[in-house]
Short mmCIF file of C-alpha atoms and ligand atoms in Angstrom, two decimals:
data_model
loop_
_atom_site.label_atom_id
_atom_site.label_comp_id
_atom_site.label_asym_id
_atom_site.label_seq_id
_atom_site.Cartn_x
_atom_site.Cartn_y
_atom_site.Cartn_z
CA MET A 1 54.96 103.04 97.53
CA GLU A 2 52.07 105.01 98.94
CA ASN A 3 50.47 103.10 101.99
CA ASP A 4 52.57 100.02 101.26
CA ASN A 5 52.58 98.33 104.57
CA THR A 6 54.74 95.47 103.23
CA VAL A 7 57.95 97.72 102.92
CA ARG A 8 60.50 95.98 104.57
CA GLY A 9 64.27 97.10 104.96
CA ASP A 10 65.76 100.46 104.27
CA MET A 11 65.11 102.91 101.57
CA PRO A 12 66.31 101.72 98.17
CA VAL A 13 69.60 102.98 96.94
CA GLU A 14 67.88 104.81 93.94
CA ASP A 15 65.55 106.49 96.07
CA PHE A 16 68.01 107.65 98.50
CA LYS A 17 70.02 109.40 95.52
CA LYS A 18 66.96 110.71 94.02
CA PHE A 19 65.90 112.42 97.32
CA GLY A 20 69.38 113.14 98.40
CA TYR A 21 69.88 115.23 95.19
CA GLN A 22 66.43 116.77 96.10
CA PHE A 23 67.44 117.57 99.65
CA ILE A 24 70.72 119.00 98.67
CA ASP A 25 69.03 121.25 96.34
CA TRP A 26 66.61 122.34 98.79
CA ILE A 27 69.25 122.91 101.51
CA SER A 28 71.36 124.97 98.70
CA ASP A 29 68.52 126.99 98.03
CA TYR A 30 67.82 127.65 101.86
CA LEU A 31 71.27 128.56 102.42
CA ALA A 32 71.31 131.08 99.29
CA ASN A 33 67.94 132.72 100.13
CA MET A 34 68.15 132.74 103.92
CA LYS A 35 67.33 136.53 103.85
CA ASP A 36 63.80 135.76 102.51
CA TYR A 37 62.89 134.49 105.76
CA PRO A 38 62.35 136.19 109.32
CA VAL A 39 65.46 135.16 111.56
CA LEU A 40 63.18 135.03 114.58
CA ALA A 41 60.22 132.52 114.30
CA GLN A 42 57.04 134.83 114.12
CA ILE A 43 54.48 132.41 115.50
CA ASN A 44 52.86 131.65 119.07
CA PRO A 45 53.34 128.58 121.36
CA GLY A 46 51.38 125.60 120.09
CA ASP A 47 51.35 126.87 116.37
CA VAL A 48 53.72 123.94 115.51
CA LYS A 49 52.11 121.29 117.74
CA ASN A 50 48.48 122.11 116.42
CA LYS A 51 49.59 121.33 112.72
CA LEU A 52 51.24 117.69 113.74
CA PRO A 53 49.23 114.62 114.23
CA LYS A 54 48.91 113.62 117.76
CA SER A 55 49.71 109.77 116.94
CA PRO A 56 52.38 108.24 114.77
CA PRO A 57 51.19 107.20 111.28
CA VAL A 58 50.41 103.52 111.01
CA ASN A 59 50.88 103.65 107.28
CA ASN A 60 54.10 104.47 105.39
CA GLU A 61 54.29 107.92 104.10
CA SER A 62 56.34 109.36 100.98
CA MET A 63 59.26 111.41 101.13
CA GLN A 64 57.55 114.01 99.10
CA ASP A 65 54.71 114.30 102.04
CA ILE A 66 57.44 114.55 104.52
CA LEU A 67 59.31 117.20 102.74
CA LYS A 68 56.28 119.08 102.02
CA ASP A 69 55.40 119.24 105.87
CA VAL A 70 58.98 120.68 106.38
CA ASN A 71 57.89 123.53 104.23
CA ASN A 72 54.59 123.65 105.82
CA ILE A 73 55.00 122.83 109.45
CA ILE A 74 58.49 123.29 110.32
CA MET A 75 59.73 126.06 108.36
CA PRO A 76 57.12 128.75 109.93
CA GLY A 77 58.39 127.69 113.42
CA MET A 78 61.95 127.84 112.58
CA THR A 79 64.31 130.65 114.17
CA HIS A 80 67.10 130.56 111.56
CA TRP A 81 70.40 130.19 113.44
CA ASN A 82 72.02 130.02 110.33
CA HIS A 83 70.54 133.52 109.13
CA PRO A 84 73.36 136.29 108.90
CA GLY A 85 70.90 138.54 110.72
CA PHE A 86 71.07 136.41 113.84
CA MET A 87 73.23 138.50 116.13
CA ALA A 88 71.65 137.24 119.41
CA TYR A 89 73.03 134.85 122.28
CA PHE A 90 76.23 133.56 120.77
CA ASN A 91 75.40 132.77 117.33
CA SER A 92 76.33 129.35 115.73
CA SER A 93 76.72 129.42 112.14
CA ALA A 94 77.26 126.27 110.06
CA SER A 95 79.29 126.46 107.02
CA GLY A 96 79.01 124.35 103.63
CA PRO A 97 81.97 122.13 104.50
CA GLY A 98 80.67 121.50 108.32
CA ILE A 99 77.35 120.62 106.97
CA LEU A 100 78.75 118.17 104.34
CA ALA A 101 80.92 116.74 107.25
CA GLU A 102 77.39 116.12 109.18
CA LEU A 103 75.91 114.41 106.34
CA LEU A 104 79.02 111.97 106.00
CA SER A 105 78.82 111.43 109.78
CA GLY A 106 75.32 110.22 109.51
CA ALA A 107 75.98 107.97 106.96
CA PHE A 108 79.14 106.42 108.58
CA ASN A 109 77.09 106.13 111.98
CA ILE A 110 79.88 105.03 113.94
CA ASN A 111 80.10 104.65 117.66
CA GLY A 112 83.75 105.74 118.46
CA MET A 113 83.54 104.35 122.03
CA ASN A 114 87.19 102.77 121.68
CA TRP A 115 89.71 102.58 119.33
CA LYS A 116 88.62 99.20 117.66
CA SER A 117 85.02 100.10 117.44
CA CYS A 118 86.62 102.83 114.75
CA PRO A 119 90.17 103.54 114.62
CA SER A 120 89.60 106.43 112.10
CA ALA A 121 87.39 108.31 114.46
CA THR A 122 89.56 107.97 117.25
CA GLU A 123 92.88 108.87 115.41
CA LEU A 124 91.19 111.70 113.33
CA GLU A 125 89.93 113.13 116.66
CA GLU A 126 93.35 113.04 118.24
CA VAL A 127 95.01 114.59 115.41
CA VAL A 128 92.46 117.41 114.50
CA VAL A 129 92.06 118.47 118.43
CA ASP A 130 95.76 118.70 118.42
CA TRP A 131 95.50 120.90 115.32
CA LEU A 132 93.09 123.29 117.18
CA ARG A 133 95.53 123.08 120.20
CA GLN A 134 97.99 124.50 118.03
CA MET A 135 95.82 127.09 116.32
CA LEU A 136 95.05 128.22 120.02
CA LYS A 137 98.72 128.29 121.04
CA LEU A 138 97.95 126.22 124.23
CA PRO A 139 100.84 124.22 125.37
CA GLU A 140 101.99 121.03 123.84
CA ASN A 141 101.20 119.02 127.02
CA PHE A 142 97.60 119.85 126.81
CA TRP A 143 95.89 116.92 125.62
CA GLY A 144 92.04 117.17 123.98
CA ILE A 145 88.77 115.58 123.46
CA ILE A 146 85.49 116.33 121.89
CA TYR A 147 82.25 116.47 124.08
CA ASP A 148 78.92 117.70 123.02
CA GLY A 149 78.67 121.15 124.50
CA GLY A 150 80.24 123.61 126.87
CA SER A 151 78.02 122.52 129.51
CA ALA A 152 79.06 119.08 129.36
CA SER A 153 82.74 119.94 129.10
CA THR A 154 82.60 122.01 132.20
CA MET A 155 80.80 119.29 134.00
CA HIS A 156 83.56 116.83 133.22
CA ALA A 157 86.17 119.53 134.36
CA ILE A 158 84.45 119.82 137.67
CA ALA A 159 84.34 116.11 137.87
CA ALA A 160 88.12 115.72 137.21
CA ALA A 161 88.81 118.73 139.79
CA ARG A 162 86.97 116.55 142.47
CA GLU A 163 88.88 113.38 141.47
CA PHE A 164 92.14 115.51 141.87
CA LYS A 165 91.36 115.34 145.61
CA GLN A 166 92.10 111.62 145.36
CA GLU A 167 92.55 111.33 149.24
CA LEU A 168 88.59 111.83 149.54
CA GLU A 169 87.99 108.56 147.53
CA ILE A 170 84.84 109.94 146.23
CA ARG A 171 84.85 107.96 143.11
CA THR A 172 84.47 105.08 145.43
CA LYS A 173 82.55 106.12 148.36
CA GLY A 174 80.61 108.76 147.07
CA MET A 175 79.88 112.06 149.23
CA SER A 176 76.81 111.34 151.35
CA GLY A 177 76.77 110.00 154.70
CA ARG A 178 80.54 110.52 155.16
CA SER A 179 81.12 112.84 157.95
CA GLU A 180 84.86 112.75 157.26
CA VAL A 181 84.37 114.69 153.86
CA PRO A 182 84.54 118.25 154.30
CA ARG A 183 82.01 120.38 152.05
CA LEU A 184 83.83 121.02 148.86
CA ARG A 185 83.93 124.83 147.41
CA LEU A 186 83.95 125.96 143.80
CA TYR A 187 84.35 129.50 142.74
CA LYS A 188 83.03 131.76 139.76
CA SER A 189 82.48 135.12 139.05
CA GLU A 190 79.06 136.87 139.20
CA HIS A 191 79.16 136.55 135.19
CA GLY A 192 80.05 132.88 135.12
CA HIS A 193 77.78 130.59 133.29
CA SER A 194 74.80 128.75 134.59
CA SER A 195 76.52 125.46 133.15
CA ILE A 196 79.05 125.72 136.17
CA ASP A 197 75.96 125.54 138.87
CA LYS A 198 74.53 122.71 136.54
CA GLY A 199 77.77 120.68 136.78
CA ALA A 200 77.79 121.12 140.44
CA ILE A 201 74.12 120.04 140.91
CA THR A 202 74.69 116.95 138.71
CA LEU A 203 77.82 116.02 140.56
CA GLY A 204 75.88 115.91 144.11
CA LEU A 205 78.00 118.91 145.05
CA GLY A 206 75.06 121.05 145.59
CA ILE A 207 74.40 124.62 144.48
CA GLU A 208 75.59 125.84 147.89
CA CYS A 209 79.20 124.85 146.90
CA ILE A 210 79.19 127.43 144.66
CA LYS A 211 80.85 130.89 145.84
CA ILE A 212 80.20 133.73 143.55
CA ILE A 213 83.19 136.14 143.43
CA GLU A 214 82.43 139.73 142.72
CA CYS A 215 83.23 141.62 139.37
CA ASP A 216 85.17 144.98 138.74
CA GLU A 217 83.18 147.46 136.60
CA GLU A 218 84.18 145.87 133.49
CA PHE A 219 82.68 142.59 134.43
CA LYS A 220 85.92 140.83 135.37
CA MET A 221 86.42 138.75 138.44
CA ILE A 222 88.50 140.38 141.32
CA PRO A 223 91.03 138.15 142.12
CA SER A 224 91.88 139.64 145.60
CA LYS A 225 88.25 138.98 146.39
CA LEU A 226 88.76 135.42 145.23
CA GLU A 227 91.61 134.78 147.34
CA GLU A 228 89.78 136.45 150.48
CA ALA A 229 86.94 134.11 149.90
CA ILE A 230 89.37 130.99 149.47
CA ILE A 231 91.11 131.87 153.09
CA LYS A 232 87.55 132.70 154.70
CA ASP A 233 86.03 129.32 153.51
CA ILE A 234 89.25 127.46 154.70
CA LYS A 235 88.91 128.90 158.28
CA GLU A 236 85.03 128.05 158.19
CA GLY A 237 85.96 124.21 157.40
CA TRP A 238 85.29 124.25 153.77
CA LEU A 239 87.70 122.62 151.21
CA PRO A 240 88.07 125.01 148.29
CA PHE A 241 88.92 122.51 145.19
CA CYS A 242 88.06 124.18 141.93
CA THR A 243 87.89 127.67 140.14
CA VAL A 244 86.09 128.52 136.82
CA ALA A 245 87.39 131.56 135.29
CA THR A 246 85.91 132.86 132.19
CA VAL A 247 87.50 134.08 128.72
CA GLY A 248 84.40 135.67 127.07
CA THR A 249 81.41 135.63 129.62
CA THR A 250 78.06 135.21 128.48
CA SER A 251 76.67 138.90 128.87
CA THR A 252 79.52 140.91 127.72
CA THR A 253 82.48 138.64 126.73
CA SER A 254 84.57 139.99 129.66
CA ILE A 255 87.87 138.23 130.32
CA ASP A 256 88.59 137.05 133.73
CA PRO A 257 92.45 137.96 134.72
CA VAL A 258 93.49 134.57 134.34
CA GLU A 259 97.22 134.94 134.94
CA GLU A 260 96.52 136.43 138.50
CA ILE A 261 93.62 133.60 139.26
CA SER A 262 96.00 130.81 138.30
CA GLU A 263 98.59 132.13 141.01
CA ILE A 264 95.84 132.04 143.65
CA CYS A 265 94.77 128.58 142.38
CA ARG A 266 98.29 127.34 142.62
CA ARG A 267 98.96 128.94 146.14
CA HIS A 268 95.70 127.08 147.54
CA ASN A 269 96.10 123.97 145.27
CA LEU A 270 92.86 124.53 143.31
CA TRP A 271 92.04 123.27 140.06
CA LEU A 272 91.64 126.02 137.37
CA HIS A 273 89.26 125.61 134.77
CA ILE A 274 88.75 128.01 131.99
CA ASP A 275 85.53 128.51 130.04
CA ALA A 276 86.05 129.95 126.76
CA SER A 277 83.26 128.32 125.05
CA HIS A 278 82.61 131.22 122.73
CA ALA A 279 85.45 133.60 122.85
CA GLY A 280 88.25 131.09 122.56
CA SER A 281 88.00 130.86 118.81
CA ALA A 282 89.22 134.40 118.66
CA ALA A 283 92.28 133.40 120.07
CA ILE A 284 93.18 131.90 116.59
CA VAL A 285 93.72 135.44 115.46
CA PRO A 286 97.43 136.43 116.35
CA GLU A 287 96.56 139.82 117.58
CA TYR A 288 93.82 138.30 119.84
CA ASN A 289 95.89 135.42 121.16
CA TYR A 290 96.66 137.50 124.11
CA ILE A 291 93.03 136.81 125.64
CA LEU A 292 94.37 133.26 126.53
CA ASN A 293 97.22 134.67 128.59
CA GLY A 294 97.78 132.67 131.85
CA CYS A 295 95.47 129.81 130.34
CA GLU A 296 98.69 127.68 129.71
CA LYS A 297 98.71 127.39 133.49
CA ALA A 298 95.16 126.02 133.68
CA ASP A 299 94.20 122.60 134.61
CA SER A 300 91.32 122.26 131.79
CA PHE A 301 89.99 124.59 129.19
CA VAL A 302 86.80 124.56 126.98
CA VAL A 303 86.32 126.14 123.73
CA ASN A 304 83.15 125.37 121.44
CA PRO A 305 84.14 125.05 117.78
CA HIS A 306 80.31 125.34 117.06
CA LYS A 307 80.21 128.62 118.52
CA TRP A 308 82.60 130.74 116.44
CA MET A 309 84.41 128.20 114.03
CA PHE A 310 81.40 127.62 111.73
CA MET A 311 80.74 124.05 112.51
CA PRO A 312 77.10 122.81 113.02
CA ILE A 313 76.14 122.19 116.52
CA ASP A 314 77.27 120.31 118.48
CA ILE A 315 81.15 120.23 118.94
CA SER A 316 82.83 121.33 122.05
CA THR A 317 86.46 120.89 122.78
CA PHE A 318 88.12 120.10 126.11
CA PHE A 319 91.81 120.49 126.88
CA THR A 320 93.86 119.48 129.91
CA PRO A 321 97.43 118.59 130.94
CA HIS A 322 96.11 116.12 133.37
CA LYS A 323 94.64 113.11 130.68
CA GLU A 324 95.52 110.56 133.50
CA ILE A 325 93.02 112.38 135.96
CA VAL A 326 90.50 112.44 133.71
CA LYS A 327 90.79 108.86 132.98
CA ARG A 328 91.15 108.15 136.46
CA THR A 329 87.65 110.14 136.90
CA PHE A 330 85.62 108.02 134.39
CA SER A 331 87.41 104.98 133.17
CA LEU A 332 85.28 101.94 133.88
CA VAL A 333 85.89 98.92 131.25
CA HIS A 334 83.70 96.08 131.36
CA GLU A 335 84.71 92.65 129.98
CA TYR A 336 82.95 93.21 126.69
CA LEU A 337 84.68 96.28 126.00
CA LYS A 338 88.12 95.15 126.66
CA THR A 339 90.29 95.04 123.44
CA GLU A 340 93.75 93.74 122.53
CA GLN A 341 94.94 97.24 121.86
CA ASP A 342 94.17 98.93 125.08
CA ASN A 343 97.79 99.25 126.11
CA GLU A 344 98.76 101.19 122.82
CA VAL A 345 95.83 103.26 122.23
CA THR A 346 93.22 105.94 123.46
CA ASN A 347 89.80 104.72 123.98
CA PHE A 348 87.70 107.93 124.17
CA MET A 349 84.94 106.19 126.30
CA ASP A 350 87.68 106.18 129.20
CA TYR A 351 87.41 109.93 129.50
CA GLY A 352 83.68 110.95 129.95
CA ILE A 353 80.32 109.98 130.79
CA GLN A 354 79.42 108.95 127.45
CA LEU A 355 80.00 105.22 126.28
CA GLY A 356 78.77 105.90 122.65
CA ARG A 357 80.22 108.85 120.73
CA ARG A 358 79.51 110.28 117.10
CA PHE A 359 81.96 111.15 114.35
CA ARG A 360 82.33 114.72 115.41
CA SER A 361 85.97 115.09 114.63
CA LEU A 362 84.79 115.17 110.79
CA LYS A 363 83.38 118.44 110.92
CA LEU A 364 86.57 120.00 112.75
CA TRP A 365 88.69 118.36 110.15
CA PHE A 366 86.48 119.56 106.83
CA VAL A 367 86.15 123.06 108.14
CA ILE A 368 89.75 123.51 109.18
CA ARG A 369 91.09 121.92 105.81
CA TYR A 370 88.39 123.76 103.58
CA PHE A 371 89.13 127.36 105.00
CA GLY A 372 92.82 126.66 106.06
CA THR A 373 94.05 128.50 109.37
CA GLU A 374 94.62 131.84 107.52
CA GLY A 375 91.03 131.72 106.07
CA ILE A 376 89.49 131.20 109.62
CA ILE A 377 91.80 133.96 110.92
CA ASN A 378 90.50 136.30 108.09
CA ILE A 379 86.97 135.83 108.94
CA LEU A 380 87.49 136.16 112.62
CA ARG A 381 89.55 139.24 112.10
CA GLU A 382 86.80 140.69 110.23
CA HIS A 383 84.21 140.03 112.86
CA LEU A 384 86.38 141.61 115.45
CA ARG A 385 86.83 144.79 113.38
CA LEU A 386 83.01 144.79 112.49
CA GLY A 387 82.24 144.63 116.40
CA LYS A 388 84.18 147.47 116.97
CA LEU A 389 82.94 149.52 114.29
CA PHE A 390 79.27 148.95 115.35
CA ALA A 391 80.51 149.93 118.81
CA GLN A 392 82.03 153.06 117.63
CA TRP A 393 78.44 154.10 115.85
CA ILE A 394 76.75 153.27 119.28
CA ASP A 395 79.37 155.89 121.07
CA ASN A 396 79.14 158.55 118.55
CA ASP A 397 75.22 158.59 118.56
CA PRO A 398 73.53 160.58 121.43
CA ALA A 399 70.54 158.21 120.97
CA PHE A 400 72.35 155.18 122.42
CA GLU A 401 74.84 154.39 125.36
CA ARG A 402 77.23 151.58 125.58
CA LEU A 403 77.03 149.52 128.84
CA ALA A 404 80.07 147.50 128.61
CA PRO A 405 83.81 147.21 127.03
CA VAL A 406 83.98 145.61 123.69
CA PRO A 407 86.89 143.26 123.95
CA LEU A 408 85.88 141.11 121.02
CA SER A 409 82.78 141.53 118.69
CA THR A 410 79.96 141.66 121.12
CA VAL A 411 78.29 144.92 121.71
CA CYS A 412 76.08 145.68 124.89
CA PHE A 413 74.18 149.06 124.74
CA ARG A 414 70.75 150.59 125.41
CA ALA A 415 68.87 153.28 123.89
CA ILE A 416 67.89 156.58 125.63
CA PRO A 417 64.46 157.84 125.04
CA ASN A 418 63.72 161.48 124.42
CA PHE A 419 60.70 161.54 126.52
CA GLU A 420 60.03 160.67 130.03
CA THR A 421 59.70 157.04 130.57
CA ASP A 422 60.83 154.04 132.22
CA ILE A 423 64.10 153.28 130.37
CA ASN A 424 64.24 149.63 131.00
CA LYS A 425 60.64 149.26 129.37
CA PHE A 426 61.59 151.46 126.63
CA ASN A 427 64.63 149.04 125.65
CA GLU A 428 62.58 146.13 126.09
CA ASN A 429 60.01 147.25 123.69
CA LEU A 430 62.54 148.63 121.17
CA LEU A 431 64.19 145.01 121.44
CA ASN A 432 60.80 143.52 120.66
CA GLU A 433 60.13 145.89 117.94
CA ILE A 434 63.53 145.01 116.40
CA ASN A 435 63.11 141.40 116.37
CA LYS A 436 59.48 141.55 115.02
CA THR A 437 61.08 142.97 111.82
CA GLY A 438 62.42 139.51 111.19
CA ILE A 439 65.55 141.30 109.59
CA ILE A 440 67.79 140.96 112.36
CA PHE A 441 67.58 139.00 115.82
CA LEU A 442 69.17 140.27 119.03
CA SER A 443 68.98 139.51 122.54
CA HIS A 444 69.27 140.95 125.91
CA THR A 445 70.90 140.85 129.46
CA LYS A 446 70.93 142.80 132.32
CA LEU A 447 73.86 144.91 133.65
CA ASN A 448 73.74 146.52 137.10
CA GLY A 449 70.06 146.57 136.84
CA ARG A 450 69.93 148.02 133.12
CA PHE A 451 67.97 146.34 130.62
CA THR A 452 70.97 145.68 128.02
CA ILE A 453 70.62 145.03 124.28
CA ARG A 454 73.24 142.58 122.87
CA LEU A 455 74.57 142.52 119.29
CA VAL A 456 77.07 139.93 118.55
CA VAL A 457 79.10 139.60 115.14
CA SER A 458 80.23 136.08 114.48
CA HIS A 459 78.16 134.72 111.72
CA ILE A 460 80.19 133.26 108.83
CA LYS A 461 78.43 135.59 106.42
CA SER A 462 78.88 138.73 108.62
CA ASN A 463 79.98 141.63 106.49
CA GLU A 464 79.95 145.45 106.87
CA GLU A 465 76.84 145.68 104.78
CA LEU A 466 74.79 143.57 107.10
CA VAL A 467 76.24 145.37 110.23
CA ILE A 468 75.21 148.65 108.42
CA ASN A 469 71.87 147.41 108.09
CA ALA A 470 71.55 146.26 111.50
CA PHE A 471 72.41 149.72 112.76
CA LYS A 472 69.56 151.25 110.46
CA VAL A 473 67.20 148.74 111.81
CA ILE A 474 67.69 149.66 115.41
CA LYS A 475 67.82 153.42 114.56
CA ASP A 476 64.67 152.99 112.55
CA LYS A 477 62.67 151.46 115.32
CA TYR A 478 64.42 153.65 118.05
CA ASN A 479 62.74 156.78 116.14
CA GLN A 480 59.66 155.08 115.67
CA LEU A 481 59.30 154.47 119.45
CA ASN A 482 60.43 158.15 120.20
CA SER A 483 57.63 159.66 117.94
CA GLY A 484 54.99 157.63 119.44
CA GLY A 485 56.16 158.58 123.07
CA ASN A 486 55.97 162.00 121.93
CA GLU A 487 52.49 162.19 120.54
C1 PLP B 501 77.73 128.78 125.35
C2 PLP B 501 78.45 128.84 126.71
C3 PLP B 501 78.32 127.72 127.51
C4 PLP B 501 77.37 126.68 127.14
O1 PLP B 501 77.68 126.01 126.27
P1 PLP B 501 76.76 124.91 125.60
O2 PLP B 501 77.50 124.30 124.41
O3 PLP B 501 75.39 125.41 125.19
O4 PLP B 501 76.49 123.80 126.59
C5 PLP B 501 79.06 127.97 128.55
N1 PLP B 501 79.89 129.05 128.92
C6 PLP B 501 80.06 130.25 128.03
C7 PLP B 501 80.90 131.12 128.39
C8 PLP B 501 79.16 130.12 126.95
O5 PLP B 501 79.36 131.22 126.00
#
């Protein structure tokens, strides 16, 4: 079928099978031989674009040619998130059953806007999101929904928190040009995620609506500072409406004291949202469930299974005991979307900005069933052990200094050069040298002005050998930079 512009209709089923098998072989080899690729793309900006045609092909092209270009153009520009050496940011590793679920989801291609549009998608989502709630030991009255990511979940939480102040009539009248609406105030810690600010921008609250609360030396929000800020704001005419506390902050995975924060929120009638996008998964491990202490008193809670539960991006789960408030915030049912079952079923389009929704619950279902809760616990428990083991090696080596506690499996540290130099610059160079090896990929943060290297153990294939090897790469590069400095 080369250059056959008479082609009409979809790919013939025989071809789909042929290329489908070929693709599965390709993907299997890729997953098995990941170590042969550099984790971090070793290319320059523009390198991928320069190999791509500027305009679309007029004539049809063969699948062979497309696959050839995946190898020649796409692969060199890939940063391999599914590489076991990917220990940067918060890793997202996709397991086999998760990948297969995505394939099936593509084939079904449903739009789960309401129950009728795909009853299985709606009911599976209701059931498996509740499975996850049970795994996290969140209260029974927490209802859940899937959004695409943590940022979306948090934006929905802030919207619901604002709707909770129903007397302001913001849903109908908006916020601008209304002198009777006080300025709303939202609280987060210095280490709260930027998605909170983006949510505030999107909802027209403005960046100034966010009050940043100081953290203690362990990077946790200081509850007394929160209460002081609320009281001061009320005096000055602000209307405090929401606090976002974090379980597992982005830099250090610090855990805000949710129990105390929840009491303050209750005293002042604020909505409490918990951002546990990354760390929430760790609470599935019984001896780590305590990280969610106090979260049973929250008004909403987010965890992203795509971060540390081995599902392909994207799936974020949002829980709240206030299903009706979320509905009140977002429900808008035009005539063509009304169905006979509206009184008996959940129509997920009523609980968010998305009308069309893809079949994300399939991957949650596949992964939980394939591993079982015990299987998932065992993998997570090993990650938590390995993170602490790596932290010990850092602590025991005078070449390094740990810069934050390790409540989970993320380790923040820096190297100490043995010659006179700018220590931040030295660590920045060290990180670049480490990442250039292609064996591992680490990322950085700044803690109290210090350039901080971060290593996260959360890949489904993480094991002790990989972590030993990561330490060896770091130490080798450290030694090289030191000898360079002494020459
Ligand atoms: C990853 C993360 C987010 C953002 O999640 P996305 O799915 O990337 O939008 C927010 N908060 C925390 C603490 C995170 O770890």
